[in-house]
Coordinates of C-alpha atoms and ligand atoms in Angstrom, one line a residue:
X1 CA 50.8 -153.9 37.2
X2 CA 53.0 -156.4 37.0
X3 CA 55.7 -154.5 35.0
X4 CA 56.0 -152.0 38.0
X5 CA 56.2 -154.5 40.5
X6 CA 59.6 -155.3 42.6
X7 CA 60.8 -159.0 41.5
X8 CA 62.5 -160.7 44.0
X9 CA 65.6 -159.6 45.7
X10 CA 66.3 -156.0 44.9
X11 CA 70.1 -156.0 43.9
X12 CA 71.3 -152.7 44.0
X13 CA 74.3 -152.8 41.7
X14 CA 72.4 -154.3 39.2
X15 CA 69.3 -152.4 39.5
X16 CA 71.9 -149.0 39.0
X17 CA 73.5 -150.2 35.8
X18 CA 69.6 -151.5 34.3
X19 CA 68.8 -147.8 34.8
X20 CA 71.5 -146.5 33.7
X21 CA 72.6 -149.0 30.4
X22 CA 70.5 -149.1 26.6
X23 CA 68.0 -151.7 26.4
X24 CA 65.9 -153.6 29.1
X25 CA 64.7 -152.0 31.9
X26 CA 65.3 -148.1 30.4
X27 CA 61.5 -148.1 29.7
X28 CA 62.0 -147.9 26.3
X29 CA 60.4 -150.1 23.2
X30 CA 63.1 -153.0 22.8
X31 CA 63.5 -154.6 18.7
X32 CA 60.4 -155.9 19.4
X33 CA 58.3 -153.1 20.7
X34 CA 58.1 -154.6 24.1
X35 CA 58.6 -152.2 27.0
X36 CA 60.1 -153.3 30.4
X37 CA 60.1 -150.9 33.1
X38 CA 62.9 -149.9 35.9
X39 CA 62.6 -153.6 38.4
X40 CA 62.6 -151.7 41.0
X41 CA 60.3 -148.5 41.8
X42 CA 62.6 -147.3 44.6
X43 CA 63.4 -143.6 44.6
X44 CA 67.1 -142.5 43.0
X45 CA 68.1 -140.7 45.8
X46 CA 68.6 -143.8 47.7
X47 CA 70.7 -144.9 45.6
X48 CA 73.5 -142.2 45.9
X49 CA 73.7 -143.4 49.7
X50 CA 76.4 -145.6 50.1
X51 CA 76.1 -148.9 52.0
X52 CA 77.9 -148.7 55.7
X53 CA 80.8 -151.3 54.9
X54 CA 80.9 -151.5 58.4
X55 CA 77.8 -153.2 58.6
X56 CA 78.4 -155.9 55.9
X57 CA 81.4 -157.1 57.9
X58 CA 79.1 -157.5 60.8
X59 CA 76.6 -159.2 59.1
X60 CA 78.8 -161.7 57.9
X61 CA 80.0 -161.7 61.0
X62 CA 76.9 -162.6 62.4
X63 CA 76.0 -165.1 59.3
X64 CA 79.8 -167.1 60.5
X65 CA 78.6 -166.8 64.0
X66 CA 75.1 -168.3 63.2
X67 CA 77.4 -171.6 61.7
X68 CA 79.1 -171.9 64.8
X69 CA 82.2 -170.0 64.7
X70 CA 83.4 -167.7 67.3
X71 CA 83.8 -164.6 66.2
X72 CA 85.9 -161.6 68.0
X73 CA 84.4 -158.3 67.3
X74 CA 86.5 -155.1 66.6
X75 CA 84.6 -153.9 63.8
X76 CA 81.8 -152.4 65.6
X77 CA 82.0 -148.4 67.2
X78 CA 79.4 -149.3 70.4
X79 CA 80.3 -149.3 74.0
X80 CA 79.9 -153.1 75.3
X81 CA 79.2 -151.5 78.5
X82 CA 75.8 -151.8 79.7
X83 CA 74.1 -147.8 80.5
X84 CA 74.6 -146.8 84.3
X85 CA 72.2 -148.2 86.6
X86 CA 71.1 -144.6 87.6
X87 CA 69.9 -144.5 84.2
X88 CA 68.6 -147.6 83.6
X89 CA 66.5 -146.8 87.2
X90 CA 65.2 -143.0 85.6
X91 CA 63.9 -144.8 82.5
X92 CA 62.0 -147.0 84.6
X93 CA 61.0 -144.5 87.0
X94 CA 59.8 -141.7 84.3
X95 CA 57.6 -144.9 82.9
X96 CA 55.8 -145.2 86.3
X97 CA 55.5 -141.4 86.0
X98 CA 53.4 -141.9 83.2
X99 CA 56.0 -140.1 81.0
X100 CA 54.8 -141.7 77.5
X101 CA 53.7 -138.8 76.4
X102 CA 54.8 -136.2 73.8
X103 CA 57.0 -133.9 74.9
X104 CA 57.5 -130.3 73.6
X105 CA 58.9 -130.7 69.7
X106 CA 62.3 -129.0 70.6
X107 CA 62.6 -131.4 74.1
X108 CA 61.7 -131.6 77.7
X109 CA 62.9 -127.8 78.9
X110 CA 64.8 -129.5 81.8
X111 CA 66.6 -131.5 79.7
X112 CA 67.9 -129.0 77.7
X113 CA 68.1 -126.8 80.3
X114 CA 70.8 -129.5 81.8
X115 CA 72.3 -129.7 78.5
X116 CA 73.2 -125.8 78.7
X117 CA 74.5 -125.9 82.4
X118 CA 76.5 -129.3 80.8
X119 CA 78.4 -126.8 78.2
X120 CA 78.6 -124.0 80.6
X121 CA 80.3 -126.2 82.9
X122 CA 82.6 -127.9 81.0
X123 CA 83.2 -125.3 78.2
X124 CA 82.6 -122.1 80.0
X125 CA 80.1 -121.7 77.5
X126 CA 76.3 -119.6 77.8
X127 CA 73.9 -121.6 75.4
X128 CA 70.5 -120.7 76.1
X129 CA 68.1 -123.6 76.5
X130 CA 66.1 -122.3 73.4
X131 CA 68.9 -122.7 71.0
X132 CA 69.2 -126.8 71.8
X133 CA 67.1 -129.1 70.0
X134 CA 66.2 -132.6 71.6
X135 CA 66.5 -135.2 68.8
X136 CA 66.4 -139.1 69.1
X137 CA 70.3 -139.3 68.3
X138 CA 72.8 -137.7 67.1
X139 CA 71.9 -139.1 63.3
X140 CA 68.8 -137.3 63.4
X141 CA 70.3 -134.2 64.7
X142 CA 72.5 -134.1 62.0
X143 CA 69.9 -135.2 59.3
X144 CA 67.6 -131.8 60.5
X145 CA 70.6 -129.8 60.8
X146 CA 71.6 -130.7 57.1
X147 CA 68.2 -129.8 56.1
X148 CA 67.8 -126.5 57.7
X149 CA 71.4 -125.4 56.4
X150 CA 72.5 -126.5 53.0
X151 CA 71.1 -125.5 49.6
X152 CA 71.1 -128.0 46.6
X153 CA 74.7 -127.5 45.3
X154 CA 75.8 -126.3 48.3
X155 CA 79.2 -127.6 50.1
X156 CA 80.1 -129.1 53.0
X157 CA 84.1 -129.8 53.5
X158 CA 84.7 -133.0 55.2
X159 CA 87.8 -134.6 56.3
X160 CA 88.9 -138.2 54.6
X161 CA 88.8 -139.6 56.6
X162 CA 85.2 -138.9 57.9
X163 CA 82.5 -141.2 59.8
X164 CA 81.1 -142.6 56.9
X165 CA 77.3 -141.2 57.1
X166 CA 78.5 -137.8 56.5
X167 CA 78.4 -137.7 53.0
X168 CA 75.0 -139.3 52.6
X169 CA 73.2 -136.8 54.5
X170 CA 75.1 -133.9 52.6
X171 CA 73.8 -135.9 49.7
X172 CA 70.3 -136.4 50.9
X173 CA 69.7 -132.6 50.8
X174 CA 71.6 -132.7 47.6
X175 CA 74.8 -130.5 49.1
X176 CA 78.0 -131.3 48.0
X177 CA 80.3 -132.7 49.9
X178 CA 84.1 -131.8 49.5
X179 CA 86.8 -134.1 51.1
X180 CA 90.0 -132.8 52.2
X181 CA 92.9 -135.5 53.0
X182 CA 94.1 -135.5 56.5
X183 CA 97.3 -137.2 57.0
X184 CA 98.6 -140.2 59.8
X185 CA 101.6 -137.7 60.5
X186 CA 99.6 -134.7 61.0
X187 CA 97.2 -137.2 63.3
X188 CA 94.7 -136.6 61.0
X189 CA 93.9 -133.3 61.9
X190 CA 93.0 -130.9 59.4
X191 CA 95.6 -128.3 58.2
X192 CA 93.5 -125.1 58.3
X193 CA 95.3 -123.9 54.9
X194 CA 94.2 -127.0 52.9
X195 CA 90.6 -125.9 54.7
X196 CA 91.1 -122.7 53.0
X197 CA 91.9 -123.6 49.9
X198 CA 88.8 -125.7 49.2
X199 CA 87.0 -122.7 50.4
X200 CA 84.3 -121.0 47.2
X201 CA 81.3 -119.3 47.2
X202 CA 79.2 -122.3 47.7
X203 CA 80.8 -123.8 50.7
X204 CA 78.5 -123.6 53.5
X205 CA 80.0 -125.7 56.2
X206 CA 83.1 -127.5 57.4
X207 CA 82.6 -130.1 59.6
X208 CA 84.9 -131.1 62.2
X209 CA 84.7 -134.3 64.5
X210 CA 87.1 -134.4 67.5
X211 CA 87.8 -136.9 68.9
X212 CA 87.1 -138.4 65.9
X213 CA 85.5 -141.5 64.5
X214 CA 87.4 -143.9 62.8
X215 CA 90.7 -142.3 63.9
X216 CA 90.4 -141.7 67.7
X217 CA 92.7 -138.2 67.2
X218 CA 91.6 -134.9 68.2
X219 CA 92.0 -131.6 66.7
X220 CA 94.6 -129.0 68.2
X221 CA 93.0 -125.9 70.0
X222 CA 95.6 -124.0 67.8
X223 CA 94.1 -125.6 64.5
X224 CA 90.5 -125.5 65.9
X225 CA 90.6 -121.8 66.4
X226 CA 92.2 -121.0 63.0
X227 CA 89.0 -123.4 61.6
X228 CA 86.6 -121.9 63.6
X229 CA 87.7 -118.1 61.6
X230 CA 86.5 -119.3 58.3
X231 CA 83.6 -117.7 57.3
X232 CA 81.0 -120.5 56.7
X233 CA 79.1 -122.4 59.5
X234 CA 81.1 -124.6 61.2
X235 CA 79.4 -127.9 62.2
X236 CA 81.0 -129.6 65.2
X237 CA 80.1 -133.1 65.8
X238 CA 81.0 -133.6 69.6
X239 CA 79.5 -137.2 70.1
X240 CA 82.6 -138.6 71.4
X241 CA 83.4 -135.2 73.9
X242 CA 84.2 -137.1 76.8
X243 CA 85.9 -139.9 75.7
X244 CA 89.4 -138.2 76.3
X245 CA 92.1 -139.9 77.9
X246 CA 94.9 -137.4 77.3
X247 CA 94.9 -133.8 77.1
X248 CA 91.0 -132.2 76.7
X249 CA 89.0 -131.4 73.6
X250 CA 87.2 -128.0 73.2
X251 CA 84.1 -127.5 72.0
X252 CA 83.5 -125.0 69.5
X253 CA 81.8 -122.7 70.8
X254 CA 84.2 -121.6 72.8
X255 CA 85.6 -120.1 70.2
X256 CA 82.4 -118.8 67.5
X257 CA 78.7 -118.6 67.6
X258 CA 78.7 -118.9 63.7
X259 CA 78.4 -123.0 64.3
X260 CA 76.1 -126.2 65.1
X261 CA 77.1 -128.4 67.8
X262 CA 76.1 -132.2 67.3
X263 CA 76.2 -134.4 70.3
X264 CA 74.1 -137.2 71.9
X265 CA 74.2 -139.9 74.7
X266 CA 74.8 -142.8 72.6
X267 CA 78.8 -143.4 73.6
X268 CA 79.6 -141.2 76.8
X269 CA 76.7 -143.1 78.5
X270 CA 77.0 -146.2 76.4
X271 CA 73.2 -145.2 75.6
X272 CA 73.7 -146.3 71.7
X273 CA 69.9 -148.0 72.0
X274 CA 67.8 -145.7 73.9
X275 CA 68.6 -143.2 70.8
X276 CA 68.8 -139.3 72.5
X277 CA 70.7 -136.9 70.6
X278 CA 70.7 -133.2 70.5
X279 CA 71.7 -130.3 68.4
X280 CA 72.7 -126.7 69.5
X281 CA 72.1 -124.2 66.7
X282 CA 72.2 -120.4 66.1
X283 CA 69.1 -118.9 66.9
X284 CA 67.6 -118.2 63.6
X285 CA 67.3 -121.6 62.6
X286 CA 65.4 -122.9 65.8
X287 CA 62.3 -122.5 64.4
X288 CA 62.9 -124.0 61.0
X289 CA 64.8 -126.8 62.8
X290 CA 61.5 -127.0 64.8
X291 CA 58.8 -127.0 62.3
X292 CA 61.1 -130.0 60.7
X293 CA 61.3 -131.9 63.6
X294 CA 57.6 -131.3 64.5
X295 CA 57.0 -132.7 61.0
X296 CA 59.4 -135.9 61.0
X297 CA 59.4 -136.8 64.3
X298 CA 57.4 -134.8 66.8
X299 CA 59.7 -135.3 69.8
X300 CA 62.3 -137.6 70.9
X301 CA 61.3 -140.8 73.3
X302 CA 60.1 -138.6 76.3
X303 CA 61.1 -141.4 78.9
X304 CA 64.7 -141.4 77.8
X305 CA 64.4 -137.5 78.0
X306 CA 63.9 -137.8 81.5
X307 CA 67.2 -140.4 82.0
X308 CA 69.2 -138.2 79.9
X309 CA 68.9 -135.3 83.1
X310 CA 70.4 -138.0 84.7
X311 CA 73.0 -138.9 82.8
X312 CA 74.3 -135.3 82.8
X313 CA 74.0 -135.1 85.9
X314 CA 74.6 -138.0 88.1
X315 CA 76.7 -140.6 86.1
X316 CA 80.2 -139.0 86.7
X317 CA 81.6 -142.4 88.4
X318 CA 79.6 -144.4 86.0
X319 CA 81.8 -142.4 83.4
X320 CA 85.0 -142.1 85.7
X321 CA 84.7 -145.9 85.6
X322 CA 84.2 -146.8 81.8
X323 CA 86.9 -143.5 80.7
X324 CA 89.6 -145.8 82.9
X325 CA 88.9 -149.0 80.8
X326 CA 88.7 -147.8 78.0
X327 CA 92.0 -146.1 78.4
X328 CA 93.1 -149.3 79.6
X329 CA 92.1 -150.5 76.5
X330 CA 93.5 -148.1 74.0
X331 CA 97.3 -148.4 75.5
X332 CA 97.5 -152.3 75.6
X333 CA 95.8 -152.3 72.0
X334 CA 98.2 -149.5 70.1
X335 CA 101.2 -151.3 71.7
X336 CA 100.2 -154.6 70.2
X337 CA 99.4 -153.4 66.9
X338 CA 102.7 -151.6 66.7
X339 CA 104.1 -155.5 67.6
X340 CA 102.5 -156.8 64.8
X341 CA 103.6 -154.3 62.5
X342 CA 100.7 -151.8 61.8
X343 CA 101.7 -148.4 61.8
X344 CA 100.3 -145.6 64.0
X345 CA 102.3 -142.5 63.8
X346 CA 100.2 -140.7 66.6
X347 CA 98.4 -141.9 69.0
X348 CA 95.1 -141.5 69.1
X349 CA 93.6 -139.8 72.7
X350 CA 90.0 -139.9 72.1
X351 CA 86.9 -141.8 71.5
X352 CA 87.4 -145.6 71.4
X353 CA 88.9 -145.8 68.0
X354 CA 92.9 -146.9 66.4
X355 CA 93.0 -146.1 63.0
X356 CA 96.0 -148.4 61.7
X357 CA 98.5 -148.1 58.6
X358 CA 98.1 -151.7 56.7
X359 CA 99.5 -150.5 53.4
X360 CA 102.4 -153.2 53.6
X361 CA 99.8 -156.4 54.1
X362 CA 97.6 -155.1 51.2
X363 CA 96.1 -151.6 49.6
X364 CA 92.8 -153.1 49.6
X365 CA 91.2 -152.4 53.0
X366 CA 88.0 -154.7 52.4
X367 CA 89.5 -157.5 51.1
X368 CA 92.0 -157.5 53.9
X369 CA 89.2 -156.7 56.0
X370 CA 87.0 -160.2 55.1
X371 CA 90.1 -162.2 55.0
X372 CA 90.9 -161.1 58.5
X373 CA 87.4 -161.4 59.1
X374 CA 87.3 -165.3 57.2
X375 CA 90.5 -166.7 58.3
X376 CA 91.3 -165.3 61.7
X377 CA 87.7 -164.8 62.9
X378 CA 88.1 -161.1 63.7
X379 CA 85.8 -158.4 62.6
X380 CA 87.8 -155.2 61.7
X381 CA 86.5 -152.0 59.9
X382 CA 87.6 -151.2 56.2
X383 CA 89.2 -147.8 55.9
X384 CA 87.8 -147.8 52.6
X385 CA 84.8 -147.3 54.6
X386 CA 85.4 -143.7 55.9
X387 CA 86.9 -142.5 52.6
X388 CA 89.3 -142.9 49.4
X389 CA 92.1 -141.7 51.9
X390 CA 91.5 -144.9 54.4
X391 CA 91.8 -146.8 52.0
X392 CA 95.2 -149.0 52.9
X393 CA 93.8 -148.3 56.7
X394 CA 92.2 -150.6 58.9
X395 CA 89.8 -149.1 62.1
X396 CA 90.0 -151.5 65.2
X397 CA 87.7 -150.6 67.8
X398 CA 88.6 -151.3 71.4
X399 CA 84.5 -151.1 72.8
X400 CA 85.2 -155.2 73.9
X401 CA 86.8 -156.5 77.0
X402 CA 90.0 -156.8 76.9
X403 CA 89.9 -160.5 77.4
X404 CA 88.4 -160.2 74.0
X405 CA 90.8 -157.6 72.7
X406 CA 94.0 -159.6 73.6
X407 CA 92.3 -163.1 71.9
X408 CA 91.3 -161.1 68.9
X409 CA 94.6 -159.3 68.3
X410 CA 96.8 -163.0 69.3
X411 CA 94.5 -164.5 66.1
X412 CA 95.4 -161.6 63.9
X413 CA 99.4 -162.3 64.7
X414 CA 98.9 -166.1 63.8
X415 CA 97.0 -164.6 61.0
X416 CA 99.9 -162.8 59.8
X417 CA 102.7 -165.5 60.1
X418 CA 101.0 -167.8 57.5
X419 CA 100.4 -164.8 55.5
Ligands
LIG1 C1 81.1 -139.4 64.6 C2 79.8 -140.0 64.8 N1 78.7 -139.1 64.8 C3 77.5 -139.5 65.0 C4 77.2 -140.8 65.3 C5 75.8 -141.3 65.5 O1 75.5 -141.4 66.9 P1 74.0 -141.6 67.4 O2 74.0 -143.0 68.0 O3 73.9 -140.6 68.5 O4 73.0 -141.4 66.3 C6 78.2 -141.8 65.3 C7 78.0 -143.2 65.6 O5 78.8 -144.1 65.4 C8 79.6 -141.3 65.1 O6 80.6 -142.2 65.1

């Protein structure tokens, strides 16, 4: 018994390179005859998932804070806004309803009833309500998705950079995911020939993401269209739809049915807690999306069903509101990183992201990262984090006031003077 029991701390490095090296730990006889067993019991798979670097700058973010130090956060991809009041008031409301209940597995038909009117109003799209699938975020919308589409050894093409979780769910169905480099001149979009030429028998989606997360760039209708011609599923992740301060993003389905739409509440509504996503899918894989989702998590949270009506529906100065701060925001940020010296060949339009050049202070994006992070006391994300091409890239986040913003970017310019 006790051989099989976790000791201690479980230390993931070293519990990968016990499995994987001669000797202790391999479950085999040592020179002596004794056999140790793996430390920990804890399934493989979870070790292909990749920590969210993101998250460990956070945390010791959080560890310097909890010694006293004030620390600025532009690390972190959440709205500080609070969720409409209108919102906050239908949560509460659907509560006194005695809406604590389960709700049909596939979500509350008026909900995604609104969520078709939503993308035939915006997109001059038809969806019919029983091709949308109510999920609690976007991240489980994606994780059922993955399921009910890829094959072991199948690919998905990502961009790199990508938001970071994409990978591991391709991994956790054990798809392959396949990275093609997008470029600062190009915006990071995607060229659709480099698309192409990744394209083999076993490629079973490309993903897009526009506007994107980390770089805050959209993809060209021109490029989108060309994309959306390729013959495997395309899988549009539309989570930051909304969040557009020039021009207008398109969803994909304006332009093929052959596709899954992704989308949730969590940054439109700055509704990243209350956890309501939602996934629109070809028809033949409703019900295999539903028997999964009946299976791993029933329904999403039915009160928050009930607020996300709502949000559709009546939060358009709530959003007016936060779209001009934001935008705010974003101009006063890119034209003081391009004073210190970080280079941003486009500018990004979308989302609340700037996706900065560093290369000249150092190709190491996490080092650079905790030394920003330990000497001026500002949180910034590693591009490392979103792929080998970020790396040399750092992701500031402008979801923090701008009182915040301007005393976060003044320390990293007194940073960079005694570098
Ligand atoms: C591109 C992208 N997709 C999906 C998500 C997950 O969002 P949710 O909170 O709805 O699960 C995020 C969160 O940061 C994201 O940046």
């Amino acid at each position: 018994m006790a051989a099989w029991s976790v000791r201690g701390k479980v230390d993931w490095r070293a519990s990968v390179l016990k499995q994987t090296s001669h000797g202790a730990g391999d479950g085999l006889p040592d020179a002596c005859g004794r056999v140790e067993m793996r430390t920990n019991m804890v399934a493989r798979r979870t070790e292909e998932i990749t920590p969210f670097l993101v998250m460990d700058v956070l945390e010791r973010a959080h560890a310097m804070e909890q010694q006293g130090i004030d620390v600025i956060h532009l690390e972190v991809g959440e709205p500080d806004f609070g969720i409409p009041q209108c919102v906050k008031d239908a949560v509460c409301r659907a509560l006194d309803d005695g809406q604590t209940h389960y709700t049909h597995s596939l979500g509350d038909m008026a909900l995604r009833e609104a969520i078709c009117r939503y993308y035939r109003d915006r997109y001059g799209v038809s969806v019919h309500p029983d091709r949308v699938v109510v999920t609690s975020g976007t991240s489980p919308a994606m994780l059922l998705l993955f399921m009910a589409l890829v094959e072991p050894g199948e690919e998905v093409i990502l961009s790199d950079p990508h938001y970071a979780c994409y990978p591991n769910f391709v991994r956790l169905v054990q798809g392959k995911a396949v990275t093609v480099p997008v470029y600062e001149e190009d915006g990071f979009q995607y060229r659709p020939e480099a698309i192409q030429a990744k394209l083999t028998s076993e490629t079973k989606a490309v993903l897009i993401n526009s506007p994107s997360n980390p770089t805050g760039n959209l993809l060209s209708e021109s490029r989108m269209k060309q994309v959306a011609e390729f013959s495997p599923y395309i899988v549009s992740d539309e989570v930051y739809h909304g969040l557009v301060y020039e021009g207008r993003e398109h969803s994909i389905l304006e332009y093929t049915d052959h596709a899954f739409v992704l989308n949730g509440f969590s940054k439109l509504y700055a509704m990243t807690g209350l956890r309501l996503g939602y996934l629109i899918a070809p028809e033949p894989f409703i019900r295999p999306i539903q028997k999964l989702q009946q299976n791993l998590f029933i329904c999403a949270n039915s009160a928050v069903q009930k607020a996300g009506i709502v949000a559709l529906q009546e939060t358009g100065e709530d959003v007016a509101r936060m779209k001009q701060v934001y935008n705010e925001r974003r101009k006063y940020t890119i034209r003081r990183l391009r004073e210190l010296g970080f280079g941003i060949t486009v500018e990004p339009t979308g989302a609340f992201y700037v996706f900065v050049n560093a290369k000249h202070i150092s190709q190491d994006s996490h080092k650079l990262a905790f030394d920003i992070l330990e000497k001026a006391h500002v949180g910034v994300t590693p591009g490392i984090d979103f792929g080998q091409n970020g790396e040399g890239y750092l992701r500031f986040s402008y979801a923090n006031s701008m009182e915040n913003i301007r005393e976060g970017l003044d320390r990293i310019e007194a940073y960079l003077r005694n570098l």
